[in-house]
GROMACS .gro file of C-alpha atoms in nm:
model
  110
    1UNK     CA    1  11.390   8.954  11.233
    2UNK     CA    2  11.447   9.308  11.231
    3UNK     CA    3  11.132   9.488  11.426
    4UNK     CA    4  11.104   9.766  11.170
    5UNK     CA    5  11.067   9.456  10.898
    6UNK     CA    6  10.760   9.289  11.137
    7UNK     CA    7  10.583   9.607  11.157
    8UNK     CA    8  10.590   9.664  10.797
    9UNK     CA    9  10.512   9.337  10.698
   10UNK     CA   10  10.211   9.388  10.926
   11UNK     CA   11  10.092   9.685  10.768
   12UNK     CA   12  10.156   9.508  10.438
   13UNK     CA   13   9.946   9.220  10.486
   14UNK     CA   14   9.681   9.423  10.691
   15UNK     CA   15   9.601   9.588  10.394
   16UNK     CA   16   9.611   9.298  10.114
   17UNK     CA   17   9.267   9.242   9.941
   18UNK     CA   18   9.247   8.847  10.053
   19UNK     CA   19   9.299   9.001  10.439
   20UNK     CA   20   9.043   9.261  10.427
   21UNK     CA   21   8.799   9.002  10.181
   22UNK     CA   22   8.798   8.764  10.465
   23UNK     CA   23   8.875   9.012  10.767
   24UNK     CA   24   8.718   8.964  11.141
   25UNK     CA   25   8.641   9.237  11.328
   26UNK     CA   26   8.982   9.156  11.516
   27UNK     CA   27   9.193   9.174  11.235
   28UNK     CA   28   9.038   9.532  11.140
   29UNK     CA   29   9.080   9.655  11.514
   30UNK     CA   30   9.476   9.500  11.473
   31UNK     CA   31   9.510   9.697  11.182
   32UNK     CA   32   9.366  10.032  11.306
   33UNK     CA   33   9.567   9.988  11.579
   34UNK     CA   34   9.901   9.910  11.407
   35UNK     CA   35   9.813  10.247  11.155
   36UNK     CA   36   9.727  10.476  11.404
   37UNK     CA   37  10.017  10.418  11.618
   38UNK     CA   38  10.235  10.494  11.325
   39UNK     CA   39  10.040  10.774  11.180
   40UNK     CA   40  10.007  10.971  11.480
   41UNK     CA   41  10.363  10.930  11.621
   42UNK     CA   42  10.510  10.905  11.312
   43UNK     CA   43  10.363  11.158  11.091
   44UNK     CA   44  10.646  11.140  10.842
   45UNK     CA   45  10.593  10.823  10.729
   46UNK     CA   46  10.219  10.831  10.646
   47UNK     CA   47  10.274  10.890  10.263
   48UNK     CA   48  10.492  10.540  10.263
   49UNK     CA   49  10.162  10.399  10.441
   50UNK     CA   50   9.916  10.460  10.199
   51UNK     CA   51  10.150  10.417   9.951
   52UNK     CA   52  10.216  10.025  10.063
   53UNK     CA   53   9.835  10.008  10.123
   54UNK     CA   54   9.753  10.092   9.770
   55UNK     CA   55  10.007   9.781   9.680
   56UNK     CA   56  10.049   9.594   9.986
   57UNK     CA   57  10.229   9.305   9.762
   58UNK     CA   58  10.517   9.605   9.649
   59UNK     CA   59  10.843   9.504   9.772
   60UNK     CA   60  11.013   9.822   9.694
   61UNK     CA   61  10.699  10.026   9.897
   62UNK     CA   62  10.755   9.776  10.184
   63UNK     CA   63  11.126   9.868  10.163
   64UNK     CA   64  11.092  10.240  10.146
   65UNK     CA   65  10.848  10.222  10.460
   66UNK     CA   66  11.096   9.995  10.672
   67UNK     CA   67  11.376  10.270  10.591
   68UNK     CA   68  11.173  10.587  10.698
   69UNK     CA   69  11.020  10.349  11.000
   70UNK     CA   70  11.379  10.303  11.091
   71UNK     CA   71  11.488  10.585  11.059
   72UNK     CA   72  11.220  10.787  11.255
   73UNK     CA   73  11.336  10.530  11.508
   74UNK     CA   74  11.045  10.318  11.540
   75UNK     CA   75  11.233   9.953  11.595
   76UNK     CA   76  11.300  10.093  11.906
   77UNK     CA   77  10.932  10.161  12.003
   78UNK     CA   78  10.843   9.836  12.234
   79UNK     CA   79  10.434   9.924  12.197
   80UNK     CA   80  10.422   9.953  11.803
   81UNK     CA   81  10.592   9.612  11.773
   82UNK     CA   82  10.390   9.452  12.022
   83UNK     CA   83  10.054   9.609  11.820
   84UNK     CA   84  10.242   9.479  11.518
   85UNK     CA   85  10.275   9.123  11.621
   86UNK     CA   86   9.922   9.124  11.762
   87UNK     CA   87   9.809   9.179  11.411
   88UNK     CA   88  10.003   8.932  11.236
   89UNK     CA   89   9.870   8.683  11.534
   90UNK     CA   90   9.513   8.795  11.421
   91UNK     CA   91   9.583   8.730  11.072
   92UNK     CA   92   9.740   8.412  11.169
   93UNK     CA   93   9.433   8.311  11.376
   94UNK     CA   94   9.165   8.461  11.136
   95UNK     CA   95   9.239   8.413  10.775
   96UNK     CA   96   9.562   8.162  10.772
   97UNK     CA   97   9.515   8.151  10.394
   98UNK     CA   98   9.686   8.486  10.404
   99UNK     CA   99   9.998   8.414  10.596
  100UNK     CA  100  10.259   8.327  10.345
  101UNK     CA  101  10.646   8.297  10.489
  102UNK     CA  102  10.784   8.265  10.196
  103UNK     CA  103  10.594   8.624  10.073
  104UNK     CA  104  10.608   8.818  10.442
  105UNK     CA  105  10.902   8.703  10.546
  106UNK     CA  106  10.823   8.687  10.954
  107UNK     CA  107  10.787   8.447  11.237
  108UNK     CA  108  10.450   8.550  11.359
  109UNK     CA  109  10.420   8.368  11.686
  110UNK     CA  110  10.690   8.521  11.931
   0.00000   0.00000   0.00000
């Protein structure tokens, strides 16, 4: 899998309403994490963030944010994708009810 495609899907199912309806304080702390990494070191693609927040189940906003993610280079950026993947683990862990391959798309477990 692609790292710009785990990251999104982690934003993607971060923000879904059955993630945040049954959310730990772990998961919330993932997510923050994941968000603020990308917001503040890559500013340009915050509008494609709240955009996929808004509708996290979007495939064409999950799209759009893996292009600008790639192309701001952030598959290259080792810490994001390790924040990434520690979200989807929380989800994983936390509310399993959530974590649909056949909808996200990503091996969660490395």
């Amino acid at each position: 899998m692609e790292p710009v495609t785990l990251i999104v899907a982690a934003i993607a199912l971060g923000a879904s309403d059955g993630a945040r309806e049954t959310t730990k304080q772990v998961i919330g702390d993932a997510y923050t994490a994941v968000k603020g990494w990308i917001t503040d070191r890559y500013s340009s693609v915050t509008t494609e963030v709240e955009g996929l927040e808004r509708e996290p189940d979007e495939e064409l906003r999950r799209a759009l944010l893996a292009k600008k993610l790639d192309q701001a280079g952030a598959g290259d950026d080792t810490e994001l994708l390790g924040l990434a993947q520690a979200l989807l683990v929380a989800v994983e862990d936390q509310a399993p009810d959530e974590v649909h391959p056949e909808k996200w798309t990503v091996a969660t477990r490395p």
